[in-house]
PDB file of C-alpha atoms in Angstrom:
ATOM      1  CA  MET M   1    -212.549  66.241  -9.288  1.00 42.00           C
ATOM      2  CA  GLN M   2    -215.486  67.809  -7.403  1.00 45.00           C
ATOM      3  CA  ALA M   3    -217.958  66.302  -9.818  1.00 45.00           C
ATOM      4  CA  ASP M   4    -216.308  62.911  -9.301  1.00 45.00           C
ATOM      5  CA  GLU M   5    -216.472  63.372  -5.553  1.00 43.00           C
ATOM      6  CA  ARG M   6    -220.196  64.110  -5.850  1.00 43.00           C
ATOM      7  CA  ARG M   7    -220.595  60.913  -7.821  1.00 44.00           C
ATOM      8  CA  GLY M   8    -218.670  59.185  -5.052  1.00 46.00           C
ATOM      9  CA  VAL M   9    -215.606  58.226  -7.050  1.00 46.00           C
ATOM     10  CA  ASP M  10    -212.059  59.348  -6.364  1.00 48.00           C
ATOM     11  CA  ARG M  11    -210.694  59.587  -9.892  1.00 47.00           C
ATOM     12  CA  ASP M  12    -207.055  59.368  -8.750  1.00 46.00           C
ATOM     13  CA  ASN M  13    -207.367  55.739  -7.794  1.00 52.00           C
ATOM     14  CA  GLN M  14    -210.834  54.904  -9.147  1.00 58.00           C
ATOM     15  CA  LYS M  15    -211.931  53.851  -5.679  1.00 64.00           C
ATOM     16  CA  PRO M  16    -215.409  54.524  -4.257  1.00 74.00           C
ATOM     17  CA  THR M  17    -215.477  57.071  -1.434  1.00 84.00           C
ATOM     18  CA  LEU M  18    -216.285  55.943   2.111  1.00 84.00           C
ATOM     19  CA  VAL M  19    -219.598  57.814   2.071  1.00 87.00           C
ATOM     20  CA  ARG M  20    -220.630  56.137  -1.162  1.00 86.00           C
ATOM     21  CA  SER M  21    -219.621  52.695   0.115  1.00 83.00           C
ATOM     22  CA  LEU M  22    -221.624  53.183   3.314  1.00 87.00           C
ATOM     23  CA  LYS M  23    -224.595  54.546   1.367  1.00 88.00           C
ATOM     24  CA  LYS M  24    -224.527  51.558  -0.980  1.00 84.00           C
ATOM     25  CA  SER M  25    -224.350  49.196   1.974  1.00 83.00           C
ATOM     26  CA  ALA M  26    -227.249  50.943   3.744  1.00 88.00           C
ATOM     27  CA  LEU M  27    -229.329  50.838   0.538  1.00 87.00           C
ATOM     28  CA  THR M  28    -228.690  47.113   0.079  1.00 82.00           C
ATOM     29  CA  PHE M  29    -229.866  46.425   3.618  1.00 83.00           C
ATOM     30  CA  GLY M  30    -232.741  48.880   3.290  1.00 86.00           C
ATOM     31  CA  SER M  31    -233.968  47.042   0.197  1.00 85.00           C
ATOM     32  CA  MET M  32    -234.182  43.913   2.333  1.00 82.00           C
ATOM     33  CA  ALA M  33    -236.407  45.518   4.987  1.00 87.00           C
ATOM     34  CA  PRO M  34    -239.557  43.543   3.992  1.00 89.00           C
ATOM     35  CA  MET M  35    -237.560  40.278   4.252  1.00 83.00           C
ATOM     36  CA  PHE M  36    -236.136  41.147   7.651  1.00 83.00           C
ATOM     37  CA  LEU M  37    -239.550  42.228   8.958  1.00 89.00           C
ATOM     38  CA  GLY M  38    -241.129  39.049   7.561  1.00 88.00           C
ATOM     39  CA  ILE M  39    -238.564  36.826   9.290  1.00 84.00           C
ATOM     40  CA  MET M  40    -238.957  38.601  12.627  1.00 86.00           C
ATOM     41  CA  GLY M  41    -242.732  38.360  12.367  1.00 89.00           C
ATOM     42  CA  LEU M  42    -242.540  34.654  11.574  1.00 87.00           C
ATOM     43  CA  VAL M  43    -240.133  33.979  14.448  1.00 84.00           C
ATOM     44  CA  GLY M  44    -242.532  35.808  16.798  1.00 88.00           C
ATOM     45  CA  LEU M  45    -245.408  33.637  15.550  1.00 89.00           C
ATOM     46  CA  ILE M  46    -243.463  30.373  16.041  1.00 84.00           C
ATOM     47  CA  GLN M  47    -242.316  31.389  19.523  1.00 84.00           C
ATOM     48  CA  VAL M  48    -245.905  32.036  20.576  1.00 89.00           C
ATOM     49  CA  LEU M  49    -247.559  29.066  18.855  1.00 88.00           C
ATOM     50  CA  VAL M  50    -245.003  26.362  19.801  1.00 81.00           C
ATOM     51  CA  SER M  51    -244.538  25.826  23.550  1.00 79.00           C
ATOM     52  CA  PRO M  52    -241.642  23.895  25.204  1.00 75.00           C
ATOM     53  CA  ARG M  53    -244.185  21.226  26.200  1.00 78.00           C
ATOM     54  CA  ASP M  54    -245.226  20.771  22.555  1.00 81.00           C
ATOM     55  CA  LEU M  55    -241.540  20.448  21.721  1.00 79.00           C
ATOM     56  CA  ALA M  56    -240.815  17.801  24.378  1.00 81.00           C
ATOM     57  CA  ALA M  57    -243.792  15.734  23.175  1.00 84.00           C
ATOM     58  CA  LEU M  58    -242.062  15.291  19.803  1.00 86.00           C
ATOM     59  CA  PHE M  59    -239.300  13.087  21.246  1.00 87.00           C
ATOM     60  CA  ARG M  60    -240.068   9.365  21.558  1.00 84.00           C
ATOM     61  CA  GLY M  61    -236.923   7.860  23.087  1.00 81.00           C
ATOM     62  CA  ASN M  62    -235.386   6.424  19.908  1.00 86.00           C
ATOM     63  CA  PRO M  63    -231.845   7.929  19.660  1.00 85.00           C
ATOM     64  CA  LEU M  64    -231.714   8.021  15.860  1.00 88.00           C
ATOM     65  CA  LEU M  65    -235.255   9.309  15.379  1.00 92.00           C
ATOM     66  CA  ASP M  66    -234.869  11.793  18.222  1.00 92.00           C
ATOM     67  CA  THR M  67    -231.661  13.149  16.668  1.00 93.00           C
ATOM     68  CA  LEU M  68    -233.595  13.692  13.441  1.00 94.00           C
ATOM     69  CA  THR M  69    -236.484  15.258  15.362  1.00 94.00           C
ATOM     70  CA  GLY M  70    -234.070  17.503  17.278  1.00 93.00           C
ATOM     71  CA  THR M  71    -232.490  18.678  14.035  1.00 94.00           C
ATOM     72  CA  VAL M  72    -235.857  19.423  12.405  1.00 93.00           C
ATOM     73  CA  ALA M  73    -237.263  21.084  15.547  1.00 91.00           C
ATOM     74  CA  GLY M  74    -234.183  23.302  15.903  1.00 91.00           C
ATOM     75  CA  ALA M  75    -234.388  24.246  12.234  1.00 90.00           C
ATOM     76  CA  VAL M  76    -238.063  25.171  12.481  1.00 86.00           C
ATOM     77  CA  ALA M  77    -237.714  27.080  15.742  1.00 79.00           C
ATOM     78  CA  SER M  78    -235.588  30.160  15.658  1.00 71.00           C
ATOM     79  CA  GLY M  79    -234.374  32.990  17.838  1.00 71.00           C
ATOM     80  CA  ASN M  80    -231.636  33.799  20.295  1.00 74.00           C
ATOM     81  CA  PRO M  81    -229.171  30.925  20.915  1.00 82.00           C
ATOM     82  CA  VAL M  82    -229.670  31.431  24.650  1.00 78.00           C
ATOM     83  CA  VAL M  83    -233.271  30.266  24.220  1.00 80.00           C
ATOM     84  CA  SER M  84    -232.033  27.073  22.568  1.00 85.00           C
ATOM     85  CA  TYR M  85    -229.764  26.388  25.585  1.00 85.00           C
ATOM     86  CA  LEU M  86    -232.664  26.941  27.962  1.00 78.00           C
ATOM     87  CA  LEU M  87    -234.958  24.693  25.929  1.00 83.00           C
ATOM     88  CA  GLY M  88    -232.173  22.126  25.445  1.00 86.00           C
ATOM     89  CA  GLY M  89    -231.550  22.021  29.199  1.00 83.00           C
ATOM     90  CA  GLU M  90    -235.268  21.623  29.806  1.00 79.00           C
ATOM     91  CA  LEU M  91    -235.504  18.797  27.255  1.00 84.00           C
ATOM     92  CA  GLN M  92    -232.533  17.030  28.859  1.00 85.00           C
ATOM     93  CA  GLN M  93    -234.197  17.274  32.280  1.00 80.00           C
ATOM     94  CA  GLN M  94    -237.281  15.656  30.773  1.00 79.00           C
ATOM     95  CA  GLY M  95    -235.155  12.683  29.716  1.00 83.00           C
ATOM     96  CA  VAL M  96    -234.525  13.528  26.071  1.00 88.00           C
ATOM     97  CA  ALA M  97    -231.219  11.963  24.903  1.00 90.00           C
ATOM     98  CA  LEU M  98    -228.079  14.094  24.520  1.00 92.00           C
ATOM     99  CA  TYR M  99    -227.996  13.184  20.781  1.00 93.00           C
ATOM    100  CA  ALA M 100    -231.293  14.960  20.265  1.00 94.00           C
ATOM    101  CA  VAL M 101    -230.534  17.913  22.538  1.00 94.00           C
ATOM    102  CA  THR M 102    -227.186  18.523  20.793  1.00 95.00           C
ATOM    103  CA  ALA M 103    -228.837  18.303  17.373  1.00 96.00           C
ATOM    104  CA  PHE M 104    -231.516  20.724  18.557  1.00 94.00           C
ATOM    105  CA  ILE M 105    -229.167  23.447  19.857  1.00 93.00           C
ATOM    106  CA  LEU M 106    -226.883  23.069  16.838  1.00 94.00           C
ATOM    107  CA  SER M 107    -229.582  23.228  14.165  1.00 94.00           C
ATOM    108  CA  TRP M 108    -231.136  26.189  15.998  1.00 91.00           C
ATOM    109  CA  VAL M 109    -228.173  28.360  14.913  1.00 90.00           C
ATOM    110  CA  THR M 110    -227.023  26.683  11.695  1.00 92.00           C
ATOM    111  CA  LEU M 111    -230.327  25.929   9.969  1.00 92.00           C
ATOM    112  CA  GLY M 112    -233.415  28.067   9.628  1.00 85.00           C
ATOM    113  CA  PHE M 113    -236.486  27.077   7.666  1.00 87.00           C
ATOM    114  CA  VAL M 114    -237.761  30.585   8.379  1.00 84.00           C
ATOM    115  CA  HIS M 115    -234.771  32.148   6.592  1.00 85.00           C
ATOM    116  CA  LEU M 116    -234.876  29.835   3.569  1.00 90.00           C
ATOM    117  CA  PRO M 117    -236.789  32.192   1.219  1.00 87.00           C
ATOM    118  CA  VAL M 118    -234.422  35.041   2.107  1.00 87.00           C
ATOM    119  CA  GLU M 119    -231.313  32.899   1.734  1.00 90.00           C
ATOM    120  CA  ALA M 120    -232.511  31.635  -1.644  1.00 92.00           C
ATOM    121  CA  ALA M 121    -233.344  35.149  -2.831  1.00 88.00           C
ATOM    122  CA  MET M 122    -229.986  36.562  -1.728  1.00 88.00           C
ATOM    123  CA  LEU M 123    -227.559  33.707  -2.396  1.00 91.00           C
ATOM    124  CA  GLY M 124    -229.367  31.622  -5.000  1.00 92.00           C
ATOM    125  CA  ARG M 125    -231.483  28.477  -4.821  1.00 93.00           C
ATOM    126  CA  ARG M 126    -228.696  26.058  -5.695  1.00 93.00           C
ATOM    127  CA  PHE M 127    -226.348  27.417  -3.053  1.00 94.00           C
ATOM    128  CA  THR M 128    -229.152  27.422  -0.463  1.00 95.00           C
ATOM    129  CA  VAL M 129    -230.104  23.812  -1.158  1.00 95.00           C
ATOM    130  CA  TYR M 130    -226.497  22.578  -1.013  1.00 95.00           C
ATOM    131  CA  ARG M 131    -225.671  24.554   2.130  1.00 95.00           C
ATOM    132  CA  ASN M 132    -228.786  23.492   4.015  1.00 95.00           C
ATOM    133  CA  VAL M 133    -228.521  19.819   3.057  1.00 96.00           C
ATOM    134  CA  LEU M 134    -224.871  19.815   4.162  1.00 96.00           C
ATOM    135  CA  ALA M 135    -225.705  21.637   7.406  1.00 96.00           C
ATOM    136  CA  PHE M 136    -228.592  19.233   8.096  1.00 96.00           C
ATOM    137  CA  VAL M 137    -226.473  16.112   7.606  1.00 97.00           C
ATOM    138  CA  PHE M 138    -223.502  17.509   9.532  1.00 97.00           C
ATOM    139  CA  THR M 139    -225.678  18.655  12.423  1.00 96.00           C
ATOM    140  CA  MET M 140    -226.817  15.061  12.908  1.00 96.00           C
ATOM    141  CA  LEU M 141    -223.280  13.698  12.494  1.00 96.00           C
ATOM    142  CA  ILE M 142    -221.811  16.219  14.945  1.00 97.00           C
ATOM    143  CA  ALA M 143    -224.589  15.534  17.464  1.00 96.00           C
ATOM    144  CA  VAL M 144    -223.831  11.806  17.343  1.00 95.00           C
ATOM    145  CA  ALA M 145    -220.039  12.322  17.386  1.00 96.00           C
ATOM    146  CA  THR M 146    -220.233  14.731  20.337  1.00 96.00           C
ATOM    147  CA  THR M 147    -222.413  12.379  22.374  1.00 94.00           C
ATOM    148  CA  LEU M 148    -220.232   9.346  21.616  1.00 95.00           C
ATOM    149  CA  THR M 149    -217.073  11.317  22.469  1.00 96.00           C
ATOM    150  CA  MET M 150    -218.604  12.449  25.766  1.00 94.00           C
ATOM    151  CA  ARG M 151    -219.484   8.847  26.593  1.00 92.00           C
ATOM    152  CA  PHE M 152    -215.994   7.679  25.690  1.00 92.00           C
ATOM    153  CA  VAL M 153    -214.335  10.417  27.764  1.00 88.00           C
ATOM    154  CA  SER M 154    -216.504   9.972  30.879  1.00 81.00           C
TER     155      SER M 154
ATOM    156  CA  MET U   1    -241.591  49.888  -4.350  1.00 43.00           C
ATOM    157  CA  THR U   2    -238.585  51.384  -6.016  1.00 44.00           C
ATOM    158  CA  GLY U   3    -236.538  54.490  -5.516  1.00 43.00           C
ATOM    159  CA  GLU U   4    -234.025  56.381  -7.623  1.00 42.00           C
ATOM    160  CA  LYS U   5    -230.808  56.351  -5.642  1.00 42.00           C
ATOM    161  CA  GLY U   6    -227.469  57.458  -6.981  1.00 45.00           C
ATOM    162  CA  GLY U   7    -228.612  56.848 -10.520  1.00 46.00           C
ATOM    163  CA  ARG U   8    -229.574  53.260  -9.734  1.00 53.00           C
ATOM    164  CA  ARG U   9    -233.030  51.952  -8.904  1.00 61.00           C
ATOM    165  CA  THR U  10    -233.255  50.234  -5.532  1.00 67.00           C
ATOM    166  CA  ARG U  11    -235.956  47.586  -5.411  1.00 79.00           C
ATOM    167  CA  LEU U  12    -237.527  46.369  -2.188  1.00 82.00           C
ATOM    168  CA  ARG U  13    -237.116  42.608  -1.875  1.00 78.00           C
ATOM    169  CA  GLY U  14    -239.283  40.021  -0.165  1.00 81.00           C
ATOM    170  CA  ILE U  15    -242.616  41.810  -0.373  1.00 88.00           C
ATOM    171  CA  PRO U  16    -244.615  38.599  -1.131  1.00 88.00           C
ATOM    172  CA  PHE U  17    -242.972  36.900   1.887  1.00 87.00           C
ATOM    173  CA  PHE U  18    -243.774  39.888   4.101  1.00 91.00           C
ATOM    174  CA  LEU U  19    -247.398  39.909   2.880  1.00 94.00           C
ATOM    175  CA  LEU U  20    -247.673  36.182   3.614  1.00 92.00           C
ATOM    176  CA  VAL U  21    -246.535  36.731   7.209  1.00 92.00           C
ATOM    177  CA  ALA U  22    -248.865  39.736   7.534  1.00 95.00           C
ATOM    178  CA  THR U  23    -251.743  37.535   6.334  1.00 96.00           C
ATOM    179  CA  ALA U  24    -250.848  34.895   8.955  1.00 95.00           C
ATOM    180  CA  TYR U  25    -250.967  37.612  11.627  1.00 96.00           C
ATOM    181  CA  THR U  26    -254.328  38.854  10.359  1.00 95.00           C
ATOM    182  CA  ILE U  27    -255.789  35.335  10.494  1.00 95.00           C
ATOM    183  CA  LEU U  28    -254.384  34.784  14.001  1.00 94.00           C
ATOM    184  CA  PHE U  29    -255.690  38.170  15.100  1.00 95.00           C
ATOM    185  CA  PHE U  30    -259.259  37.185  14.254  1.00 94.00           C
ATOM    186  CA  HIS U  31    -258.749  33.730  15.754  1.00 93.00           C
ATOM    187  CA  ASP U  32    -256.907  34.730  18.968  1.00 93.00           C
ATOM    188  CA  ARG U  33    -256.263  38.425  19.391  1.00 93.00           C
ATOM    189  CA  ASN U  34    -253.994  38.055  22.466  1.00 94.00           C
ATOM    190  CA  GLN U  35    -251.691  35.536  20.813  1.00 93.00           C
ATOM    191  CA  ALA U  36    -251.403  37.703  17.711  1.00 94.00           C
ATOM    192  CA  LEU U  37    -250.453  40.717  19.834  1.00 95.00           C
ATOM    193  CA  LEU U  38    -247.989  38.634  21.852  1.00 94.00           C
ATOM    194  CA  ALA U  39    -246.371  37.319  18.629  1.00 93.00           C
ATOM    195  CA  LEU U  40    -246.174  40.881  17.321  1.00 93.00           C
ATOM    196  CA  HIS U  41    -244.525  41.953  20.560  1.00 94.00           C
ATOM    197  CA  ARG U  42    -241.989  39.090  20.326  1.00 90.00           C
ATOM    198  CA  GLY U  43    -241.220  40.039  16.714  1.00 89.00           C
ATOM    199  CA  GLY U  44    -240.783  43.682  17.754  1.00 91.00           C
ATOM    200  CA  THR U  45    -238.433  42.643  20.557  1.00 89.00           C
ATOM    201  CA  ILE U  46    -236.281  40.742  18.041  1.00 83.00           C
ATOM    202  CA  LEU U  47    -236.212  43.812  15.790  1.00 86.00           C
ATOM    203  CA  VAL U  48    -235.025  46.048  18.654  1.00 88.00           C
ATOM    204  CA  ARG U  49    -232.389  43.474  19.661  1.00 80.00           C
ATOM    205  CA  ILE U  50    -230.874  43.049  16.206  1.00 79.00           C
ATOM    206  CA  LEU U  51    -230.908  46.736  15.206  1.00 84.00           C
ATOM    207  CA  PRO U  52    -227.451  47.449  16.721  1.00 85.00           C
ATOM    208  CA  VAL U  53    -226.053  44.321  15.032  1.00 79.00           C
ATOM    209  CA  LEU U  54    -227.592  45.446  11.756  1.00 81.00           C
ATOM    210  CA  VAL U  55    -225.935  48.865  12.042  1.00 87.00           C
ATOM    211  CA  VAL U  56    -222.559  47.226  12.724  1.00 84.00           C
ATOM    212  CA  VAL U  57    -222.950  44.887   9.731  1.00 80.00           C
ATOM    213  CA  ILE U  58    -223.944  47.805   7.457  1.00 85.00           C
ATOM    214  CA  LEU U  59    -220.867  49.775   8.584  1.00 87.00           C
ATOM    215  CA  PHE U  60    -218.654  46.710   8.228  1.00 82.00           C
ATOM    216  CA  THR U  61    -219.942  45.961   4.716  1.00 79.00           C
ATOM    217  CA  GLY U  62    -219.403  49.585   3.703  1.00 84.00           C
ATOM    218  CA  LEU U  63    -215.881  49.579   5.115  1.00 84.00           C
ATOM    219  CA  VAL U  64    -214.988  46.301   3.389  1.00 78.00           C
ATOM    220  CA  ASN U  65    -216.206  47.731   0.068  1.00 75.00           C
ATOM    221  CA  TYR U  66    -214.247  50.904   0.665  1.00 81.00           C
ATOM    222  CA  LEU U  67    -210.994  49.377   1.883  1.00 78.00           C
ATOM    223  CA  LEU U  68    -210.799  46.243  -0.257  1.00 72.00           C
ATOM    224  CA  ARG U  69    -210.968  46.122  -3.991  1.00 70.00           C
ATOM    225  CA  PRO U  70    -212.386  43.024  -5.693  1.00 65.00           C
ATOM    226  CA  GLY U  71    -208.840  41.932  -6.534  1.00 66.00           C
ATOM    227  CA  GLN U  72    -207.834  41.999  -2.876  1.00 70.00           C
ATOM    228  CA  ILE U  73    -210.949  40.091  -1.815  1.00 68.00           C
ATOM    229  CA  VAL U  74    -210.202  37.409  -4.394  1.00 66.00           C
ATOM    230  CA  LYS U  75    -206.631  37.248  -3.074  1.00 70.00           C
ATOM    231  CA  HIS U  76    -207.780  36.625   0.511  1.00 75.00           C
ATOM    232  CA  LEU U  77    -211.016  34.688  -0.079  1.00 77.00           C
ATOM    233  CA  GLY U  78    -211.025  33.649  -3.716  1.00 73.00           C
ATOM    234  CA  LYS U  79    -209.438  30.773  -5.594  1.00 76.00           C
ATOM    235  CA  GLY U  80    -205.900  30.217  -4.440  1.00 75.00           C
ATOM    236  CA  SER U  81    -206.485  31.818  -1.034  1.00 74.00           C
ATOM    237  CA  GLY U  82    -205.537  28.431   0.455  1.00 83.00           C
ATOM    238  CA  LEU U  83    -205.248  27.849   4.187  1.00 88.00           C
ATOM    239  CA  ARG U  84    -205.414  31.580   4.923  1.00 88.00           C
ATOM    240  CA  GLY U  85    -208.870  31.752   3.289  1.00 89.00           C
ATOM    241  CA  TRP U  86    -210.155  28.877   5.435  1.00 91.00           C
ATOM    242  CA  LEU U  87    -208.761  30.422   8.613  1.00 91.00           C
ATOM    243  CA  ILE U  88    -210.301  33.807   7.818  1.00 90.00           C
ATOM    244  CA  ALA U  89    -213.702  32.203   7.095  1.00 90.00           C
ATOM    245  CA  LEU U  90    -213.693  30.088  10.275  1.00 91.00           C
ATOM    246  CA  MET U  91    -212.492  32.910  12.509  1.00 89.00           C
ATOM    247  CA  ALA U  92    -214.982  35.360  10.993  1.00 88.00           C
ATOM    248  CA  GLY U  93    -217.753  32.815  11.597  1.00 88.00           C
ATOM    249  CA  VAL U  94    -216.799  32.344  15.239  1.00 88.00           C
ATOM    250  CA  ILE U  95    -216.585  36.061  16.032  1.00 85.00           C
ATOM    251  CA  SER U  96    -219.588  37.170  13.944  1.00 82.00           C
ATOM    252  CA  HIS U  97    -222.666  38.071  15.928  1.00 77.00           C
ATOM    253  CA  GLY U  98    -226.415  38.300  15.371  1.00 78.00           C
ATOM    254  CA  PRO U  99    -228.821  36.212  13.299  1.00 82.00           C
ATOM    255  CA  MET U 100    -227.596  34.522  10.140  1.00 85.00           C
ATOM    256  CA  TYR U 101    -229.897  36.442   7.791  1.00 85.00           C
ATOM    257  CA  VAL U 102    -228.347  39.765   8.821  1.00 84.00           C
ATOM    258  CA  TRP U 103    -225.146  38.642   7.066  1.00 86.00           C
ATOM    259  CA  TYR U 104    -226.746  37.616   3.750  1.00 88.00           C
ATOM    260  CA  PRO U 105    -226.364  41.001   1.964  1.00 86.00           C
ATOM    261  CA  MET U 106    -222.678  41.176   2.862  1.00 85.00           C
ATOM    262  CA  ILE U 107    -222.142  37.574   1.752  1.00 88.00           C
ATOM    263  CA  GLN U 108    -223.948  38.315  -1.503  1.00 89.00           C
ATOM    264  CA  ASP U 109    -221.614  41.243  -2.005  1.00 84.00           C
ATOM    265  CA  LEU U 110    -218.490  39.178  -1.269  1.00 86.00           C
ATOM    266  CA  ARG U 111    -219.648  36.370  -3.575  1.00 88.00           C
ATOM    267  CA  SER U 112    -220.136  38.816  -6.418  1.00 86.00           C
ATOM    268  CA  GLN U 113    -216.535  39.908  -5.864  1.00 83.00           C
ATOM    269  CA  GLY U 114    -215.135  36.383  -6.118  1.00 83.00           C
ATOM    270  CA  THR U 115    -215.315  34.852  -2.643  1.00 87.00           C
ATOM    271  CA  ARG U 116    -215.396  31.043  -2.798  1.00 90.00           C
ATOM    272  CA  ASP U 117    -218.683  29.311  -1.927  1.00 92.00           C
ATOM    273  CA  GLY U 118    -216.850  26.806   0.263  1.00 93.00           C
ATOM    274  CA  LEU U 119    -215.546  29.584   2.481  1.00 93.00           C
ATOM    275  CA  ILE U 120    -219.040  31.033   2.819  1.00 94.00           C
ATOM    276  CA  VAL U 121    -220.434  27.635   3.823  1.00 95.00           C
ATOM    277  CA  ALA U 122    -217.650  27.271   6.406  1.00 95.00           C
ATOM    278  CA  PHE U 123    -218.301  30.807   7.696  1.00 93.00           C
ATOM    279  CA  LEU U 124    -222.036  30.192   8.088  1.00 94.00           C
ATOM    280  CA  TYR U 125    -221.597  26.911   9.976  1.00 95.00           C
ATOM    281  CA  ALA U 126    -218.778  28.177  12.222  1.00 94.00           C
ATOM    282  CA  ARG U 127    -221.268  30.767  13.455  1.00 91.00           C
ATOM    283  CA  ALA U 128    -222.673  27.952  15.635  1.00 92.00           C
ATOM    284  CA  ILE U 129    -219.876  28.783  18.085  1.00 92.00           C
ATOM    285  CA  LYS U 130    -221.218  31.775  19.934  1.00 85.00           C
ATOM    286  CA  VAL U 131    -218.332  33.224  21.926  1.00 84.00           C
ATOM    287  CA  PRO U 132    -220.446  35.544  24.138  1.00 78.00           C
ATOM    288  CA  PHE U 133    -222.719  32.640  25.083  1.00 82.00           C
ATOM    289  CA  LEU U 134    -220.001  30.057  25.777  1.00 86.00           C
ATOM    290  CA  PRO U 135    -220.108  30.624  29.580  1.00 85.00           C
ATOM    291  CA  LEU U 136    -223.842  29.963  29.500  1.00 82.00           C
ATOM    292  CA  MET U 137    -223.376  26.802  27.438  1.00 86.00           C
ATOM    293  CA  ILE U 138    -220.696  25.605  29.878  1.00 90.00           C
ATOM    294  CA  ASP U 139    -223.078  26.311  32.758  1.00 85.00           C
ATOM    295  CA  TYR U 140    -225.870  24.265  31.129  1.00 84.00           C
ATOM    296  CA  PHE U 141    -223.981  21.423  29.486  1.00 90.00           C
ATOM    297  CA  GLY U 142    -220.516  21.418  31.050  1.00 91.00           C
ATOM    298  CA  LEU U 143    -217.025  22.429  29.907  1.00 94.00           C
ATOM    299  CA  GLY U 144    -216.228  19.052  28.317  1.00 95.00           C
ATOM    300  CA  PHE U 145    -219.360  19.064  26.168  1.00 95.00           C
ATOM    301  CA  THR U 146    -218.778  22.678  25.073  1.00 95.00           C
ATOM    302  CA  LEU U 147    -215.151  21.997  24.091  1.00 96.00           C
ATOM    303  CA  VAL U 148    -215.945  18.779  22.216  1.00 97.00           C
ATOM    304  CA  LEU U 149    -218.897  20.348  20.401  1.00 96.00           C
ATOM    305  CA  SER U 150    -216.881  23.450  19.449  1.00 96.00           C
ATOM    306  CA  CYS U 151    -214.064  21.308  18.002  1.00 97.00           C
ATOM    307  CA  TYR U 152    -216.539  19.255  15.964  1.00 97.00           C
ATOM    308  CA  ILE U 153    -218.258  22.424  14.738  1.00 97.00           C
ATOM    309  CA  LEU U 154    -214.944  23.796  13.412  1.00 96.00           C
ATOM    310  CA  LEU U 155    -214.052  20.474  11.802  1.00 97.00           C
ATOM    311  CA  GLY U 156    -217.573  20.103  10.381  1.00 97.00           C
ATOM    312  CA  SER U 157    -217.483  23.663   8.998  1.00 96.00           C
ATOM    313  CA  PHE U 158    -214.252  22.955   7.160  1.00 96.00           C
ATOM    314  CA  ILE U 159    -215.477  19.620   5.724  1.00 97.00           C
ATOM    315  CA  GLN U 160    -218.772  21.158   4.594  1.00 96.00           C
ATOM    316  CA  GLY U 161    -216.884  23.989   2.896  1.00 95.00           C
ATOM    317  CA  TRP U 162    -214.597  21.497   1.218  1.00 94.00           C
ATOM    318  CA  ILE U 163    -217.573  19.445  -0.044  1.00 96.00           C
ATOM    319  CA  MET U 164    -219.197  22.661  -1.289  1.00 95.00           C
ATOM    320  CA  GLU U 165    -216.029  23.413  -3.259  1.00 92.00           C
ATOM    321  CA  LEU U 166    -216.338  20.018  -4.928  1.00 92.00           C
ATOM    322  CA  LEU U 167    -220.028  20.608  -5.676  1.00 90.00           C
ATOM    323  CA  SER U 168    -219.468  24.066  -7.154  1.00 82.00           C
ATOM    324  CA  GLU U 169    -218.524  23.525 -10.752  1.00 62.00           C
ATOM    325  CA  PRO U 170    -215.876  25.848 -12.153  1.00 59.00           C
ATOM    326  CA  GLY U 171    -217.312  28.777 -14.060  1.00 52.00           C
ATOM    327  CA  ARG U 172    -220.800  28.172 -12.756  1.00 49.00           C
ATOM    328  CA  ARG U 173    -221.535  30.022  -9.555  1.00 49.00           C
ATOM    329  CA  ALA U 174    -224.021  28.382  -7.206  1.00 44.00           C
ATOM    330  CA  GLY U 175    -227.424  29.941  -7.567  1.00 45.00           C
TER     331      GLY U 175
END
């Protein structure tokens, strides 16, 4: 029984011990340290190299194109959701349509070009492609639906 | 790169990606030292901010592995989990915190134990509703906008998960 406990298995019910489960979990995350550090480094680079003014210059006033631009911009940029609200508010004040702003703040948290290599490595390429294509399309649809609903309601 | 742990070798993952980012920093450092240092500082700030979340996720993953056997996970999140599975996935997505990538190891673990891909897709999209930041969103965009968007996010999460179920062929796990 003691030998089993050392191995982390409770032989009575063949269940891993809590210590072993936590150790396994910590090791899994520890093995991903280079990925996590890479993502954080990349996010830092993007935040410094892309200014809000650069972002606003991407929008041209065409609702459909701007929704697409908002989705792509939100997917490229990354970070705390609060930052997306601040940037979204700033974009709206500069006259960018609600379609695009909604797409931007939504894709900020649901898509992440920066995370793609990690997602593919952890969850598989096929899953990653399907999930991201679905999220991309639905972000645009939800942005349009939200804006139209708001117009209808007000 | 590897270590002997508990009789199993643990391999560090993502080293080429990390080296690529490090190279980008090196190039930027020689081009514009201040920007490189500022980017490094921003990256470090993110690391400090997500560390507590990371600890919580590690503990949570460990606890799930300890408390639930694969059979139980399949019962709640696998084939046949029905409406309960969808509700668990959507609720977990809404209350989960931190960046998406922090959750990948746990999701990988759950998938290997039989969790449906559709539920994972729904979980990941429902994370767009950030409960702690809702007051801020209401302040910026209004209550009506926040409510409408949140409803569409939940609906969209479910539909995406459902489509993912259709795309995932039986017996052939995505990936």
